[in-house]
mmCIF file of N, CA and C in Angstrom:
data_model
loop_
_atom_site.group_PDB
_atom_site.id
_atom_site.type_symbol
_atom_site.label_atom_id
_atom_site.label_comp_id
_atom_site.label_asym_id
_atom_site.label_seq_id
_atom_site.Cartn_x
_atom_site.Cartn_y
_atom_site.Cartn_z
ATOM 1 N N UNK A 2 0.846 -1.184 0.000
ATOM 2 C CA UNK A 2 0.000 0.000 0.000
ATOM 3 C C UNK A 2 0.893 1.249 0.000
ATOM 4 N N UNK A 3 0.602 2.157 -0.889
ATOM 5 C CA UNK A 3 1.364 3.393 -1.008
ATOM 6 C C UNK A 3 0.796 4.417 -0.038
ATOM 7 N N UNK A 4 1.716 5.001 0.749
ATOM 8 C CA UNK A 4 1.288 5.984 1.729
ATOM 9 C C UNK A 4 1.472 7.391 1.179
ATOM 10 N N UNK A 5 0.403 8.162 1.210
ATOM 11 C CA UNK A 5 0.432 9.535 0.714
ATOM 12 C C UNK A 5 0.483 10.473 1.913
ATOM 13 N N UNK A 6 1.340 11.483 1.805
ATOM 14 C CA UNK A 6 1.482 12.439 2.891
ATOM 15 C C UNK A 6 1.323 13.861 2.406
ATOM 16 N N UNK A 7 1.143 14.761 3.348
ATOM 17 C CA UNK A 7 1.056 16.184 3.050
ATOM 18 C C UNK A 7 2.443 16.784 3.235
ATOM 19 N N UNK A 8 2.967 17.406 2.183
ATOM 20 C CA UNK A 8 4.305 17.980 2.210
ATOM 21 C C UNK A 8 4.233 19.499 2.089
ATOM 22 N N UNK A 9 5.073 20.154 2.862
ATOM 23 C CA UNK A 9 5.230 21.602 2.779
ATOM 24 C C UNK A 9 6.567 21.860 2.091
ATOM 25 N N UNK A 10 6.527 22.582 0.972
ATOM 26 C CA UNK A 10 7.733 22.885 0.222
ATOM 27 C C UNK A 10 7.972 24.387 0.308
ATOM 28 N N UNK A 11 9.120 24.759 0.854
ATOM 29 C CA UNK A 11 9.485 26.167 0.961
ATOM 30 C C UNK A 11 10.419 26.492 -0.197
ATOM 31 N N UNK A 12 10.005 27.440 -1.043
ATOM 32 C CA UNK A 12 10.778 27.782 -2.236
ATOM 33 C C UNK A 12 10.949 29.290 -2.341
ATOM 34 N N UNK A 13 11.928 29.680 -3.164
ATOM 35 C CA UNK A 13 12.032 31.079 -3.548
ATOM 36 C C UNK A 13 12.215 31.103 -5.059
ATOM 37 N N UNK A 14 11.620 32.112 -5.694
ATOM 38 C CA UNK A 14 11.681 32.199 -7.144
ATOM 39 C C UNK A 14 11.713 33.655 -7.580
ATOM 40 N N UNK A 15 12.199 33.848 -8.809
ATOM 41 C CA UNK A 15 12.239 35.178 -9.414
ATOM 42 C C UNK A 15 12.261 34.997 -10.927
ATOM 43 N N UNK A 16 12.021 36.085 -11.649
ATOM 44 C CA UNK A 16 12.025 36.047 -13.107
ATOM 45 C C UNK A 16 13.371 36.600 -13.580
ATOM 46 N N UNK A 17 14.031 35.846 -14.470
ATOM 47 C CA UNK A 17 15.340 36.235 -14.994
ATOM 48 C C UNK A 17 15.306 36.239 -16.520
ATOM 49 N N UNK A 18 16.314 36.873 -17.100
ATOM 50 C CA UNK A 18 16.421 36.976 -18.550
ATOM 51 C C UNK A 18 17.777 36.433 -18.970
ATOM 52 N N UNK A 19 17.798 35.666 -20.046
ATOM 53 C CA UNK A 19 19.044 35.126 -20.566
ATOM 54 C C UNK A 19 19.171 33.639 -20.319
ATOM 55 N N UNK A 20 19.874 32.952 -21.234
ATOM 56 C CA UNK A 20 20.044 31.511 -21.110
ATOM 57 C C UNK A 20 21.258 31.168 -20.243
ATOM 58 N N UNK A 21 22.415 31.656 -20.609
ATOM 59 C CA UNK A 21 23.621 31.332 -19.862
ATOM 60 C C UNK A 21 23.915 32.374 -18.795
ATOM 61 N N UNK A 22 23.853 33.632 -19.175
ATOM 62 C CA UNK A 22 24.102 34.725 -18.254
ATOM 63 C C UNK A 22 22.760 35.222 -17.723
ATOM 64 N N UNK A 23 22.330 34.707 -16.574
ATOM 65 C CA UNK A 23 21.011 35.069 -16.052
ATOM 66 C C UNK A 23 21.073 36.392 -15.310
ATOM 67 N N UNK A 24 20.275 37.336 -15.768
ATOM 68 C CA UNK A 24 20.139 38.648 -15.135
ATOM 69 C C UNK A 24 18.694 38.817 -14.700
ATOM 70 N N UNK A 25 18.504 39.377 -13.532
ATOM 71 C CA UNK A 25 17.137 39.609 -13.067
ATOM 72 C C UNK A 25 16.493 40.679 -13.932
ATOM 73 N N UNK A 26 15.176 40.594 -14.090
ATOM 74 C CA UNK A 26 14.474 41.625 -14.837
ATOM 75 C C UNK A 26 14.158 42.773 -13.891
ATOM 76 N N UNK A 27 13.865 43.930 -14.460
ATOM 77 C CA UNK A 27 13.517 45.089 -13.649
ATOM 78 C C UNK A 27 12.122 44.898 -13.067
ATOM 79 N N UNK A 28 11.891 45.471 -11.928
ATOM 80 C CA UNK A 28 10.576 45.415 -11.308
ATOM 81 C C UNK A 28 10.508 44.406 -10.187
ATOM 82 N N UNK A 29 9.320 44.244 -9.652
ATOM 83 C CA UNK A 29 9.109 43.389 -8.491
ATOM 84 C C UNK A 29 9.309 41.907 -8.799
ATOM 85 N N UNK A 30 9.023 41.477 -10.029
ATOM 86 C CA UNK A 30 9.158 40.064 -10.365
ATOM 87 C C UNK A 30 10.617 39.617 -10.428
ATOM 88 N N UNK A 31 11.541 40.557 -10.550
ATOM 89 C CA UNK A 31 12.955 40.214 -10.597
ATOM 90 C C UNK A 31 13.560 39.968 -9.228
ATOM 91 N N UNK A 32 12.855 40.369 -8.176
ATOM 92 C CA UNK A 32 13.338 40.136 -6.814
ATOM 93 C C UNK A 32 12.990 38.714 -6.383
ATOM 94 N N UNK A 33 13.771 38.177 -5.446
ATOM 95 C CA UNK A 33 13.462 36.852 -4.905
ATOM 96 C C UNK A 33 12.160 36.933 -4.113
ATOM 97 N N UNK A 34 11.285 35.965 -4.341
ATOM 98 C CA UNK A 34 10.011 35.881 -3.642
ATOM 99 C C UNK A 34 9.951 34.524 -2.962
ATOM 100 N N UNK A 35 9.799 34.508 -1.645
ATOM 101 C CA UNK A 35 9.791 33.265 -0.891
ATOM 102 C C UNK A 35 8.358 32.907 -0.515
ATOM 103 N N UNK A 36 8.015 31.621 -0.662
ATOM 104 C CA UNK A 36 6.667 31.178 -0.326
ATOM 105 C C UNK A 36 6.667 29.715 0.060
ATOM 106 N N UNK A 37 5.560 29.285 0.642
ATOM 107 C CA UNK A 37 5.375 27.887 1.016
ATOM 108 C C UNK A 37 4.218 27.321 0.216
ATOM 109 N N UNK A 38 4.435 26.131 -0.351
ATOM 110 C CA UNK A 38 3.415 25.437 -1.116
ATOM 111 C C UNK A 38 3.135 24.094 -0.454
ATOM 112 N N UNK A 39 1.902 23.617 -0.570
ATOM 113 C CA UNK A 39 1.500 22.358 0.072
ATOM 114 C C UNK A 39 0.988 21.396 -0.985
ATOM 115 N N UNK A 40 1.435 20.127 -0.891
ATOM 116 C CA UNK A 40 1.050 19.109 -1.863
ATOM 117 C C UNK A 40 0.801 17.779 -1.169
ATOM 118 N N UNK A 41 -0.154 17.026 -1.706
ATOM 119 C CA UNK A 41 -0.335 15.628 -1.318
ATOM 120 C C UNK A 41 0.523 14.814 -2.277
ATOM 121 N N UNK A 42 1.497 14.086 -1.741
ATOM 122 C CA UNK A 42 2.425 13.347 -2.586
ATOM 123 C C UNK A 42 2.867 12.071 -1.884
ATOM 124 N N UNK A 43 3.471 11.176 -2.667
ATOM 125 C CA UNK A 43 3.965 9.912 -2.125
ATOM 126 C C UNK A 43 5.375 10.046 -1.561
ATOM 127 N N UNK A 44 6.145 11.018 -2.057
ATOM 128 C CA UNK A 44 7.526 11.184 -1.596
ATOM 129 C C UNK A 44 7.941 12.647 -1.716
ATOM 130 N N UNK A 45 9.114 12.958 -1.170
ATOM 131 C CA UNK A 45 9.640 14.314 -1.273
ATOM 132 C C UNK A 45 9.958 14.664 -2.723
ATOM 133 N N UNK A 46 10.451 13.702 -3.483
ATOM 134 C CA UNK A 46 10.774 13.931 -4.899
ATOM 135 C C UNK A 46 9.527 14.311 -5.694
ATOM 136 N N UNK A 47 8.417 13.621 -5.421
ATOM 137 C CA UNK A 47 7.176 13.929 -6.124
ATOM 138 C C UNK A 47 6.674 15.322 -5.739
ATOM 139 N N UNK A 48 6.789 15.685 -4.477
ATOM 140 C CA UNK A 48 6.390 17.025 -4.029
ATOM 141 C C UNK A 48 7.250 18.083 -4.706
ATOM 142 N N UNK A 49 8.544 17.806 -4.852
ATOM 143 C CA UNK A 49 9.450 18.735 -5.529
ATOM 144 C C UNK A 49 9.076 18.879 -7.000
ATOM 145 N N UNK A 50 8.729 17.772 -7.659
ATOM 146 C CA UNK A 50 8.296 17.820 -9.061
ATOM 147 C C UNK A 50 7.021 18.642 -9.220
ATOM 148 N N UNK A 51 6.063 18.452 -8.313
ATOM 149 C CA UNK A 51 4.825 19.232 -8.354
ATOM 150 C C UNK A 51 5.119 20.722 -8.209
ATOM 151 N N UNK A 52 6.062 21.057 -7.346
ATOM 152 C CA UNK A 52 6.437 22.453 -7.116
ATOM 153 C C UNK A 52 6.977 23.089 -8.390
ATOM 154 N N UNK A 53 7.924 22.396 -9.047
ATOM 155 C CA UNK A 53 8.514 22.937 -10.273
ATOM 156 C C UNK A 53 7.461 23.077 -11.375
ATOM 157 N N UNK A 54 6.552 22.112 -11.489
ATOM 158 C CA UNK A 54 5.502 22.198 -12.510
ATOM 159 C C UNK A 54 4.597 23.395 -12.263
ATOM 160 N N UNK A 55 4.197 23.585 -11.003
ATOM 161 C CA UNK A 55 3.283 24.686 -10.695
ATOM 162 C C UNK A 55 3.930 26.049 -10.924
ATOM 163 N N UNK A 56 5.167 26.213 -10.499
ATOM 164 C CA UNK A 56 5.823 27.510 -10.635
ATOM 165 C C UNK A 56 6.195 27.821 -12.081
ATOM 166 N N UNK A 57 6.538 26.833 -12.876
ATOM 167 C CA UNK A 57 6.871 27.083 -14.282
ATOM 168 C C UNK A 57 5.644 27.492 -15.094
ATOM 169 N N UNK A 58 4.460 27.057 -14.654
ATOM 170 C CA UNK A 58 3.239 27.404 -15.372
ATOM 171 C C UNK A 58 2.753 28.822 -15.073
ATOM 172 N N UNK A 59 3.277 29.449 -14.027
ATOM 173 C CA UNK A 59 2.862 30.814 -13.701
ATOM 174 C C UNK A 59 3.320 31.762 -14.794
ATOM 175 N N UNK A 60 2.467 32.681 -15.115
ATOM 176 C CA UNK A 60 2.823 33.649 -16.147
ATOM 177 C C UNK A 60 3.590 34.811 -15.542
ATOM 178 N N UNK A 61 4.374 35.426 -16.368
ATOM 179 C CA UNK A 61 5.104 36.630 -15.972
ATOM 180 C C UNK A 61 4.217 37.815 -16.321
ATOM 181 N N UNK A 62 3.838 38.585 -15.333
ATOM 182 C CA UNK A 62 2.889 39.672 -15.527
ATOM 183 C C UNK A 62 3.475 40.723 -16.459
ATOM 184 N N UNK A 63 2.708 41.103 -17.473
ATOM 185 C CA UNK A 63 3.118 42.142 -18.409
ATOM 186 C C UNK A 63 3.965 41.647 -19.562
ATOM 187 N N UNK A 64 4.192 40.320 -19.650
ATOM 188 C CA UNK A 64 5.023 39.774 -20.720
ATOM 189 C C UNK A 64 4.201 38.725 -21.458
ATOM 190 N N UNK A 65 3.990 38.932 -22.761
ATOM 191 C CA UNK A 65 3.210 37.980 -23.536
ATOM 192 C C UNK A 65 4.010 36.694 -23.743
ATOM 193 N N UNK A 66 3.316 35.621 -24.087
ATOM 194 C CA UNK A 66 3.963 34.330 -24.283
ATOM 195 C C UNK A 66 4.983 34.328 -25.397
ATOM 196 N N UNK A 67 4.678 35.002 -26.511
ATOM 197 C CA UNK A 67 5.624 35.022 -27.633
ATOM 198 C C UNK A 67 6.874 35.838 -27.281
ATOM 199 N N UNK A 68 6.691 36.942 -26.578
ATOM 200 C CA UNK A 68 7.842 37.763 -26.177
ATOM 201 C C UNK A 68 8.698 37.032 -25.147
ATOM 202 N N UNK A 69 8.034 36.260 -24.287
ATOM 203 C CA UNK A 69 8.735 35.499 -23.257
ATOM 204 C C UNK A 69 9.682 34.483 -23.889
ATOM 205 N N UNK A 70 9.238 33.818 -24.929
ATOM 206 C CA UNK A 70 10.078 32.825 -25.610
ATOM 207 C C UNK A 70 11.199 33.495 -26.395
ATOM 208 N N UNK A 71 10.881 34.591 -27.066
ATOM 209 C CA UNK A 71 11.857 35.259 -27.926
ATOM 210 C C UNK A 71 12.992 35.878 -27.116
ATOM 211 N N UNK A 72 12.688 36.493 -25.999
ATOM 212 C CA UNK A 72 13.721 37.162 -25.218
ATOM 213 C C UNK A 72 14.274 36.268 -24.103
ATOM 214 N N UNK A 73 13.875 34.990 -24.106
ATOM 215 C CA UNK A 73 14.399 33.990 -23.172
ATOM 216 C C UNK A 73 14.200 34.398 -21.713
ATOM 217 N N UNK A 74 12.971 34.741 -21.379
ATOM 218 C CA UNK A 74 12.620 35.088 -20.008
ATOM 219 C C UNK A 74 12.065 33.838 -19.345
ATOM 220 N N UNK A 75 12.581 33.545 -18.172
ATOM 221 C CA UNK A 75 12.139 32.335 -17.473
ATOM 222 C C UNK A 75 12.135 32.580 -15.966
ATOM 223 N N UNK A 76 11.577 31.626 -15.246
ATOM 224 C CA UNK A 76 11.484 31.725 -13.793
ATOM 225 C C UNK A 76 12.587 30.862 -13.173
ATOM 226 N N UNK A 77 13.390 31.473 -12.309
ATOM 227 C CA UNK A 77 14.444 30.756 -11.597
ATOM 228 C C UNK A 77 13.873 30.298 -10.258
ATOM 229 N N UNK A 78 13.997 29.007 -9.953
ATOM 230 C CA UNK A 78 13.372 28.412 -8.777
ATOM 231 C C UNK A 78 14.437 27.725 -7.929
ATOM 232 N N UNK A 79 14.400 27.966 -6.619
ATOM 233 C CA UNK A 79 15.287 27.296 -5.674
ATOM 234 C C UNK A 79 14.448 26.730 -4.539
ATOM 235 N N UNK A 80 14.588 25.433 -4.279
ATOM 236 C CA UNK A 80 13.894 24.784 -3.176
ATOM 237 C C UNK A 80 14.741 24.957 -1.917
ATOM 238 N N UNK A 81 14.154 25.508 -0.883
ATOM 239 C CA UNK A 81 14.867 25.745 0.372
ATOM 240 C C UNK A 81 14.739 24.523 1.283
ATOM 241 N N UNK A 82 13.502 24.058 1.467
ATOM 242 C CA UNK A 82 13.289 22.938 2.378
ATOM 243 C C UNK A 82 11.990 22.224 2.026
ATOM 244 N N UNK A 83 11.981 20.910 2.233
ATOM 245 C CA UNK A 83 10.778 20.093 2.048
ATOM 246 C C UNK A 83 10.527 19.364 3.361
ATOM 247 N N UNK A 84 9.302 19.508 3.897
ATOM 248 C CA UNK A 84 8.944 18.867 5.152
ATOM 249 C C UNK A 84 7.665 18.066 4.978
ATOM 250 N N UNK A 85 7.616 16.895 5.603
ATOM 251 C CA UNK A 85 6.387 16.124 5.622
ATOM 252 C C UNK A 85 5.611 16.543 6.871
ATOM 253 N N UNK A 86 4.364 16.940 6.656
ATOM 254 C CA UNK A 86 3.540 17.418 7.767
ATOM 255 C C UNK A 86 2.734 16.278 8.382
ATOM 256 N N UNK A 87 2.041 15.550 7.507
ATOM 257 C CA UNK A 87 1.202 14.433 7.987
ATOM 258 C C UNK A 87 1.612 13.170 7.280
#
C-alpha cells in the first residue's frame, strides 16, 4: 500500500532573462520571492516535481507568451526545504 502524505515545500523564485548569463528583470518580479506550497504526494521527490511544474506554469505579468520565448525570459526556482507534515 502506497502511503500519501502532506508535504510543505518552501521555495524562492524570481524572473530572470538570458540563457547562460542570467540577469534579473527590472521590477518586483525580478526580486526573490519566498513562499510555502502544500502538496499531497507519495515522496519528497514527487512534491518537488509538483512544485517545479506549478511555478513554471505561472505567467510573468506584463510579458506575452511570444515575447517570453523570444527574449528567453524564465522563472528561476530554488527549493529551500521540504517537510512532511502528515
